[in-house]
Coordinates of C-alpha atoms in Angstrom, one line a residue:
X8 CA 39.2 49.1 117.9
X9 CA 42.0 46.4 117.0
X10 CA 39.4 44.2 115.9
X11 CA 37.3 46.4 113.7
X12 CA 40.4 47.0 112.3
X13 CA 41.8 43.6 111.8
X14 CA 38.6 42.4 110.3
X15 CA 37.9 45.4 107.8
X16 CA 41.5 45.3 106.6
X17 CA 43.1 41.9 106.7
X18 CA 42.8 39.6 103.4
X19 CA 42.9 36.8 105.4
X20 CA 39.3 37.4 106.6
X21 CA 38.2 37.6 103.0
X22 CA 40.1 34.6 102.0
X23 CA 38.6 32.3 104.5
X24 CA 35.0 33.8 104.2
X25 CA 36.1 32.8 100.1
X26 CA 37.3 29.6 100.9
X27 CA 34.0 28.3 103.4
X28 CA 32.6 25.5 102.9
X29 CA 28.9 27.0 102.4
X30 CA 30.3 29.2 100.0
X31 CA 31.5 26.2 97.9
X32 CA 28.2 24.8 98.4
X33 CA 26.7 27.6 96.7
X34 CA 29.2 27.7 93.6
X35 CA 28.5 24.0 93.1
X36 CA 24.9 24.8 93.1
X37 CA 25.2 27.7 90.8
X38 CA 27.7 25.6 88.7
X39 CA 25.2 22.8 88.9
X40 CA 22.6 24.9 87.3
X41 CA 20.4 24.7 90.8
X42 CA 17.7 27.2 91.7
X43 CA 19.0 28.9 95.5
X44 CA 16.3 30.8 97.1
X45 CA 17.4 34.2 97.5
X46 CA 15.2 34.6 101.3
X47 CA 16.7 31.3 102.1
X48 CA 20.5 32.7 101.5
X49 CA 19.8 35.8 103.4
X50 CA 18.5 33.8 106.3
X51 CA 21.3 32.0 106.5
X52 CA 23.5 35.1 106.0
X53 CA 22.5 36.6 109.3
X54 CA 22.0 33.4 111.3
X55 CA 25.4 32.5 110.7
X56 CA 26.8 35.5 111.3
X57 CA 24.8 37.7 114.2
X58 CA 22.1 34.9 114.8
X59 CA 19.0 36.0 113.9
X60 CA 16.9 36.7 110.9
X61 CA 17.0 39.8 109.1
X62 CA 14.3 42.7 109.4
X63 CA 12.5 43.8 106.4
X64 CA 14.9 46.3 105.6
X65 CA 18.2 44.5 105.8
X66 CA 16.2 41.9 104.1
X67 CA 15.6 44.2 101.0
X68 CA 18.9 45.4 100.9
X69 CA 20.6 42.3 100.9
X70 CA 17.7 40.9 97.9
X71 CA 18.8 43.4 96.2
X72 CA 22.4 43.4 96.4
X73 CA 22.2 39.7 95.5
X74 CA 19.9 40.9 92.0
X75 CA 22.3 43.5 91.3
X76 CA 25.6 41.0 91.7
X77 CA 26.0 38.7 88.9
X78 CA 28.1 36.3 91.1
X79 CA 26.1 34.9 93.4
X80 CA 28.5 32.9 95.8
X81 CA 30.5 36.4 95.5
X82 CA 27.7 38.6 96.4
X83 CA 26.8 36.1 99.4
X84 CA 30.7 36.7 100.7
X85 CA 29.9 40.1 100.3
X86 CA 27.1 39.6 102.5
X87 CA 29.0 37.6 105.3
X88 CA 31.5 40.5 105.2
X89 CA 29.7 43.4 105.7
X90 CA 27.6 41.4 108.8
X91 CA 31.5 40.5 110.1
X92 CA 32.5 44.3 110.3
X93 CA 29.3 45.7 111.3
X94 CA 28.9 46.7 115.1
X95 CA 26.3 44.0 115.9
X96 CA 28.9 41.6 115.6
X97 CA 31.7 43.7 116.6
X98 CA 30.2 44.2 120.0
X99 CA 28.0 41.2 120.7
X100 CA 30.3 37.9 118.9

């Protein structure tokens, strides 16, 4: 319970999912003007965080939470977040 606490609460989770390196990555590719794949960013969502690949319906959610965010390196975070505090990861990392 601490846990799911600590991680849904504490700005310090949000700062270093902020301050990643692949998040950078992605700024400097949006800044860059590079085309990301949005499949290829939600693969690597989930295999970073719970490891393994998305089923069709977390798939779509997360497509189109990614359309609907105009922020894309923000929306990812967002992403990485949600996985962190969801009970998959709670229970099983």
């Amino acid at each position: 319970l601490l846990q799911a606490i600590f991680t849904q609460n504490d700005p310090l989770i949000r700062m270093r999912i902020a301050d990643s390196g692949w998040i950078f990555e992605i700024e400097e590719a949006v800044a860059n003007q590079q085309s990301l794949d949005p499949d290829d960013l939600i693969d690597q969502v989930w295999l970073r965080t719970v490891g393994r690949y998305p089923t069709e319906i977390e798939r779509e959610r997360a497509a189109k939470h990614l359309q609907e965010t105009e922020n894309l390196p923000e929306a990812v975070g967002d992403l990485l977040w949600a996985l962190i505090n969801g009970k998959e990861f709670l229970l099983n990392h």
